[in-house]
PDB file of C-alpha atoms in Angstrom:
ATOM      1  CA  MET A   1      74.440   6.297 -29.812  1.00  0.00           C
ATOM      2  CA  LYS A   2      73.002   6.721 -33.300  1.00  0.00           C
ATOM      3  CA  ILE A   3      69.302   6.148 -33.889  1.00  0.00           C
ATOM      4  CA  TYR A   4      69.963   4.077 -36.993  1.00  0.00           C
ATOM      5  CA  THR A   5      71.620   0.675 -36.774  1.00  0.00           C
ATOM      6  CA  LYS A   6      71.099  -0.642 -40.337  1.00  0.00           C
ATOM      7  CA  THR A   7      70.326  -4.077 -38.831  1.00  0.00           C
ATOM      8  CA  GLY A   8      66.771  -3.882 -40.147  1.00  0.00           C
ATOM      9  CA  ASP A   9      67.651  -2.921 -43.694  1.00  0.00           C
ATOM     10  CA  LYS A  10      66.757  -6.375 -44.999  1.00  0.00           C
ATOM     11  CA  GLY A  11      63.346  -6.484 -43.319  1.00  0.00           C
ATOM     12  CA  SER A  12      64.020  -8.074 -39.949  1.00  0.00           C
ATOM     13  CA  THR A  13      64.116  -6.734 -36.421  1.00  0.00           C
ATOM     14  CA  SER A  14      65.011  -7.965 -32.951  1.00  0.00           C
ATOM     15  CA  LEU A  15      62.591  -8.820 -30.189  1.00  0.00           C
ATOM     16  CA  LEU A  16      63.421  -8.232 -26.538  1.00  0.00           C
ATOM     17  CA  GLY A  17      65.272 -11.437 -25.780  1.00  0.00           C
ATOM     18  CA  GLY A  18      67.323 -11.388 -28.974  1.00  0.00           C
ATOM     19  CA  ALA A  19      65.357 -13.341 -31.598  1.00  0.00           C
ATOM     20  CA  ARG A  20      65.221 -11.755 -35.041  1.00  0.00           C
ATOM     21  CA  VAL A  21      61.904 -11.835 -36.864  1.00  0.00           C
ATOM     22  CA  SER A  22      60.434 -10.375 -40.026  1.00  0.00           C
ATOM     23  CA  LYS A  23      59.145  -6.837 -39.705  1.00  0.00           C
ATOM     24  CA  ALA A  24      55.913  -8.293 -41.123  1.00  0.00           C
ATOM     25  CA  HIS A  25      55.590 -10.723 -38.170  1.00  0.00           C
ATOM     26  CA  LEU A  26      52.276 -10.486 -36.329  1.00  0.00           C
ATOM     27  CA  ARG A  27      54.118  -9.651 -33.083  1.00  0.00           C
ATOM     28  CA  ILE A  28      55.684  -6.594 -34.757  1.00  0.00           C
ATOM     29  CA  GLU A  29      52.276  -5.620 -36.174  1.00  0.00           C
ATOM     30  CA  ALA A  30      50.792  -5.903 -32.676  1.00  0.00           C
ATOM     31  CA  TYR A  31      53.261  -3.667 -30.878  1.00  0.00           C
ATOM     32  CA  GLY A  32      53.505  -1.331 -33.868  1.00  0.00           C
ATOM     33  CA  THR A  33      49.757  -0.787 -33.675  1.00  0.00           C
ATOM     34  CA  VAL A  34      50.048  -0.160 -29.931  1.00  0.00           C
ATOM     35  CA  ASP A  35      52.695   2.455 -30.766  1.00  0.00           C
ATOM     36  CA  GLU A  36      50.303   4.060 -33.273  1.00  0.00           C
ATOM     37  CA  LEU A  37      47.611   4.055 -30.588  1.00  0.00           C
ATOM     38  CA  ASN A  38      50.003   5.709 -28.158  1.00  0.00           C
ATOM     39  CA  SER A  39      50.536   8.529 -30.661  1.00  0.00           C
ATOM     40  CA  TYR A  40      46.788   9.081 -30.896  1.00  0.00           C
ATOM     41  CA  ILE A  41      46.523   9.127 -27.101  1.00  0.00           C
ATOM     42  CA  GLY A  42      49.204  11.844 -27.188  1.00  0.00           C
ATOM     43  CA  LEU A  43      47.067  13.785 -29.647  1.00  0.00           C
ATOM     44  CA  LEU A  44      44.099  13.431 -27.287  1.00  0.00           C
ATOM     45  CA  ARG A  45      46.252  14.563 -24.360  1.00  0.00           C
ATOM     46  CA  ASP A  46      47.141  17.700 -26.331  1.00  0.00           C
ATOM     47  CA  GLN A  47      43.485  18.689 -26.830  1.00  0.00           C
ATOM     48  CA  PRO A  48      42.370  21.655 -24.701  1.00  0.00           C
ATOM     49  CA  ALA A  49      39.198  19.700 -23.845  1.00  0.00           C
ATOM     50  CA  ASN A  50      41.397  17.186 -21.991  1.00  0.00           C
ATOM     51  CA  GLU A  51      43.368  19.668 -19.891  1.00  0.00           C
ATOM     52  CA  GLN A  52      42.022  18.122 -16.666  1.00  0.00           C
ATOM     53  CA  ARG A  53      42.717  14.593 -18.003  1.00  0.00           C
ATOM     54  CA  LYS A  54      46.338  15.154 -19.103  1.00  0.00           C
ATOM     55  CA  ASP A  55      47.822  13.161 -16.220  1.00  0.00           C
ATOM     56  CA  LEU A  56      45.418  10.278 -16.774  1.00  0.00           C
ATOM     57  CA  LEU A  57      46.165  10.186 -20.498  1.00  0.00           C
ATOM     58  CA  LYS A  58      49.913  10.262 -19.785  1.00  0.00           C
ATOM     59  CA  THR A  59      49.435   7.320 -17.409  1.00  0.00           C
ATOM     60  CA  ILE A  60      47.650   5.460 -20.209  1.00  0.00           C
ATOM     61  CA  GLN A  61      50.556   6.259 -22.540  1.00  0.00           C
ATOM     62  CA  ASP A  62      52.968   4.862 -19.944  1.00  0.00           C
ATOM     63  CA  ARG A  63      50.898   1.673 -19.707  1.00  0.00           C
ATOM     64  CA  LEU A  64      50.876   1.367 -23.506  1.00  0.00           C
ATOM     65  CA  PHE A  65      54.689   1.465 -23.502  1.00  0.00           C
ATOM     66  CA  THR A  66      54.582  -1.320 -20.919  1.00  0.00           C
ATOM     67  CA  LEU A  67      52.102  -3.258 -23.035  1.00  0.00           C
ATOM     68  CA  GLY A  68      54.286  -2.736 -26.103  1.00  0.00           C
ATOM     69  CA  ALA A  69      57.304  -4.097 -24.233  1.00  0.00           C
ATOM     70  CA  GLU A  70      55.271  -7.166 -23.293  1.00  0.00           C
ATOM     71  CA  LEU A  71      54.333  -7.724 -26.944  1.00  0.00           C
ATOM     72  CA  ALA A  72      57.928  -7.051 -28.083  1.00  0.00           C
ATOM     73  CA  THR A  73      59.362  -9.756 -25.827  1.00  0.00           C
ATOM     74  CA  GLU A  74      60.373 -13.065 -27.336  1.00  0.00           C
ATOM     75  CA  PRO A  75      58.088 -15.842 -26.037  1.00  0.00           C
ATOM     76  CA  GLY A  76      59.711 -17.820 -23.243  1.00  0.00           C
ATOM     77  CA  LYS A  77      62.214 -15.100 -22.329  1.00  0.00           C
ATOM     78  CA  ASP A  78      60.922 -14.582 -18.793  1.00  0.00           C
ATOM     79  CA  LYS A  79      64.174 -13.047 -17.542  1.00  0.00           C
ATOM     80  CA  VAL A  80      63.883  -9.977 -19.792  1.00  0.00           C
ATOM     81  CA  VAL A  81      63.601  -6.983 -17.483  1.00  0.00           C
ATOM     82  CA  LYS A  82      60.525  -4.942 -18.327  1.00  0.00           C
ATOM     83  CA  PRO A  83      57.704  -3.228 -16.449  1.00  0.00           C
ATOM     84  CA  ASP A  84      54.494  -5.114 -15.739  1.00  0.00           C
ATOM     85  CA  LEU A  85      50.814  -4.458 -16.263  1.00  0.00           C
ATOM     86  CA  PHE A  86      48.583  -5.054 -13.258  1.00  0.00           C
ATOM     87  CA  ASP A  87      44.889  -5.637 -12.691  1.00  0.00           C
ATOM     88  CA  SER A  88      44.889  -2.204 -11.043  1.00  0.00           C
ATOM     89  CA  ASP A  89      45.736  -0.684 -14.458  1.00  0.00           C
ATOM     90  CA  VAL A  90      42.531  -2.155 -15.874  1.00  0.00           C
ATOM     91  CA  GLN A  91      40.627  -1.078 -12.760  1.00  0.00           C
ATOM     92  CA  LEU A  92      41.818   2.515 -13.230  1.00  0.00           C
ATOM     93  CA  LEU A  93      40.201   2.596 -16.673  1.00  0.00           C
ATOM     94  CA  GLU A  94      36.961   1.217 -15.243  1.00  0.00           C
ATOM     95  CA  THR A  95      36.953   3.754 -12.398  1.00  0.00           C
ATOM     96  CA  GLU A  96      37.555   6.649 -14.775  1.00  0.00           C
ATOM     97  CA  MET A  97      34.812   5.426 -17.108  1.00  0.00           C
ATOM     98  CA  ASP A  98      32.388   5.223 -14.203  1.00  0.00           C
ATOM     99  CA  LYS A  99      33.216   8.814 -13.225  1.00  0.00           C
ATOM    100  CA  MET A 100      32.680  10.113 -16.758  1.00  0.00           C
ATOM    101  CA  GLU A 101      29.488   8.111 -17.307  1.00  0.00           C
ATOM    102  CA  ALA A 102      27.948   9.507 -14.115  1.00  0.00           C
ATOM    103  CA  ASP A 103      27.622  12.869 -15.926  1.00  0.00           C
ATOM    104  CA  LEU A 104      26.554  11.528 -19.337  1.00  0.00           C
ATOM    105  CA  PRO A 105      23.041  10.916 -20.612  1.00  0.00           C
ATOM    106  CA  THR A 106      22.067   7.260 -20.971  1.00  0.00           C
ATOM    107  CA  LEU A 107      23.135   5.837 -24.297  1.00  0.00           C
ATOM    108  CA  THR A 108      20.079   4.794 -26.338  1.00  0.00           C
ATOM    109  CA  ASN A 109      21.518   4.738 -29.871  1.00  0.00           C
ATOM    110  CA  PHE A 110      24.779   4.073 -31.622  1.00  0.00           C
ATOM    111  CA  ILE A 111      26.712   7.301 -32.080  1.00  0.00           C
ATOM    112  CA  LEU A 112      28.347   8.347 -35.320  1.00  0.00           C
ATOM    113  CA  PRO A 113      31.962   9.426 -34.849  1.00  0.00           C
ATOM    114  CA  GLY A 114      32.402  13.173 -35.109  1.00  0.00           C
ATOM    115  CA  GLY A 115      30.691  16.292 -33.878  1.00  0.00           C
ATOM    116  CA  HIS A 116      33.957  18.086 -33.096  1.00  0.00           C
ATOM    117  CA  GLN A 117      37.521  17.547 -34.295  1.00  0.00           C
ATOM    118  CA  SER A 118      38.740  16.712 -30.791  1.00  0.00           C
ATOM    119  CA  VAL A 119      35.968  14.152 -30.343  1.00  0.00           C
ATOM    120  CA  SER A 120      36.894  12.607 -33.698  1.00  0.00           C
ATOM    121  CA  TYR A 121      40.423  12.027 -32.389  1.00  0.00           C
ATOM    122  CA  ALA A 122      38.945   9.967 -29.543  1.00  0.00           C
ATOM    123  CA  HIS A 123      37.012   7.846 -32.037  1.00  0.00           C
ATOM    124  CA  ILE A 124      40.115   7.314 -34.189  1.00  0.00           C
ATOM    125  CA  ALA A 125      42.067   6.260 -31.088  1.00  0.00           C
ATOM    126  CA  ARG A 126      39.238   3.853 -30.174  1.00  0.00           C
ATOM    127  CA  CYS A 127      39.359   2.255 -33.626  1.00  0.00           C
ATOM    128  CA  VAL A 128      43.150   1.893 -33.533  1.00  0.00           C
ATOM    129  CA  CYS A 129      42.820   0.382 -30.054  1.00  0.00           C
ATOM    130  CA  ARG A 130      40.320  -2.187 -31.351  1.00  0.00           C
ATOM    131  CA  ARG A 131      42.726  -3.045 -34.179  1.00  0.00           C
ATOM    132  CA  ALA A 132      45.569  -3.494 -31.680  1.00  0.00           C
ATOM    133  CA  GLU A 133      43.293  -5.776 -29.676  1.00  0.00           C
ATOM    134  CA  ARG A 134      42.349  -7.854 -32.755  1.00  0.00           C
ATOM    135  CA  ILE A 135      45.989  -8.251 -33.770  1.00  0.00           C
ATOM    136  CA  SER A 136      46.969  -9.226 -30.216  1.00  0.00           C
ATOM    137  CA  VAL A 137      44.190 -11.818 -30.128  1.00  0.00           C
ATOM    138  CA  ALA A 138      45.339 -13.205 -33.496  1.00  0.00           C
ATOM    139  CA  LEU A 139      48.926 -13.351 -32.208  1.00  0.00           C
ATOM    140  CA  GLY A 140      47.679 -15.147 -29.091  1.00  0.00           C
ATOM    141  CA  GLU A 141      46.255 -17.885 -31.304  1.00  0.00           C
ATOM    142  CA  THR A 142      49.777 -18.854 -32.402  1.00  0.00           C
ATOM    143  CA  GLU A 143      52.091 -17.592 -29.633  1.00  0.00           C
ATOM    144  CA  PRO A 144      51.748 -16.785 -25.940  1.00  0.00           C
ATOM    145  CA  VAL A 145      50.277 -13.346 -25.197  1.00  0.00           C
ATOM    146  CA  ALA A 146      49.588 -12.340 -21.616  1.00  0.00           C
ATOM    147  CA  GLU A 147      45.845 -12.219 -20.970  1.00  0.00           C
ATOM    148  CA  ILE A 148      46.155  -8.776 -19.404  1.00  0.00           C
ATOM    149  CA  VAL A 149      47.294  -7.376 -22.778  1.00  0.00           C
ATOM    150  CA  THR A 150      43.974  -8.074 -24.476  1.00  0.00           C
ATOM    151  CA  GLN A 151      42.058  -7.245 -21.310  1.00  0.00           C
ATOM    152  CA  TYR A 152      43.722  -3.825 -21.071  1.00  0.00           C
ATOM    153  CA  LEU A 153      43.178  -3.067 -24.765  1.00  0.00           C
ATOM    154  CA  ASN A 154      39.552  -4.141 -24.553  1.00  0.00           C
ATOM    155  CA  ARG A 155      38.915  -1.886 -21.570  1.00  0.00           C
ATOM    156  CA  LEU A 156      40.901   0.965 -23.110  1.00  0.00           C
ATOM    157  CA  SER A 157      38.742   0.958 -26.232  1.00  0.00           C
ATOM    158  CA  ASP A 158      35.655   1.223 -24.005  1.00  0.00           C
ATOM    159  CA  PHE A 159      37.346   4.056 -22.110  1.00  0.00           C
ATOM    160  CA  LEU A 160      38.087   5.892 -25.357  1.00  0.00           C
ATOM    161  CA  PHE A 161      34.443   5.631 -26.412  1.00  0.00           C
ATOM    162  CA  VAL A 162      33.283   7.086 -23.103  1.00  0.00           C
ATOM    163  CA  LEU A 163      36.017   9.733 -23.285  1.00  0.00           C
ATOM    164  CA  GLY A 164      34.725  10.779 -26.705  1.00  0.00           C
ATOM    165  CA  ARG A 165      31.225  11.147 -25.276  1.00  0.00           C
ATOM    166  CA  LYS A 166      32.526  13.134 -22.299  1.00  0.00           C
ATOM    167  CA  MET A 167      34.582  15.367 -24.550  1.00  0.00           C
ATOM    168  CA  ALA A 168      31.503  16.017 -26.702  1.00  0.00           C
ATOM    169  CA  GLN A 169      29.595  16.990 -23.584  1.00  0.00           C
ATOM    170  CA  ASP A 170      32.406  19.234 -22.333  1.00  0.00           C
ATOM    171  CA  LEU A 171      32.689  20.891 -25.754  1.00  0.00           C
ATOM    172  CA  GLU A 172      28.921  21.206 -26.069  1.00  0.00           C
ATOM    173  CA  ALA A 173      29.184  19.300 -29.334  1.00  0.00           C
ATOM    174  CA  GLU A 174      26.260  17.350 -30.692  1.00  0.00           C
ATOM    175  CA  GLU A 175      26.379  13.579 -30.417  1.00  0.00           C
ATOM    176  CA  VAL A 176      25.034  12.459 -33.762  1.00  0.00           C
ATOM    177  CA  LYS A 177      22.901   9.386 -33.256  1.00  0.00           C
ATOM    178  CA  TRP A 178      22.882   6.705 -35.900  1.00  0.00           C
ATOM    179  CA  GLU A 179      19.425   6.182 -37.202  1.00  0.00           C
ATOM    180  CA  PRO A 180      19.251   3.245 -39.599  1.00  0.00           C
ATOM    181  CA  ARG A 181      17.539   3.862 -42.888  1.00  0.00           C
ATOM    182  CA  LYS A 182      14.029   2.495 -43.010  1.00  0.00           C
ATOM    183  CA  LYS A 183      13.063   0.168 -45.822  1.00  0.00           C
TER     184      LYS A 183
END
């Protein structure tokens, strides 16, 4: 099978279920942003600082493929065979955050992204995750979107923030606190 089909040459693509939509459709933007996020999670997984978290990050990548399939499915096509997201997927993120936070100092300020290149990747992933969440919420205002999609993305962005903090700690990198300018 060839990777190119030429069916999208005029700016449309197929959803799971068969409907063709514009490549500029909000649904395509939503799962395209999830795909971008998945690439950043892969970059995080490849960081030496995350050697002990590789399996967890791969699991998150797997769940993002599942989430992308959910977003790529034509509304009302309930018979499309695809994997499901579960509440336990959200719970896993919460459990892992709790474990990481147990070793972190209490957060008293906003933190500026950066401090180490690997940590910066976590912050970029967090921002892309928030964008995916915003687009999914916007899509949900006009078409059905499973509640667990936005719930998972919301929790994942929190996870990525905590992961960035944990990576900074592991790398002995400074967390740069935001201190607003005084008048």
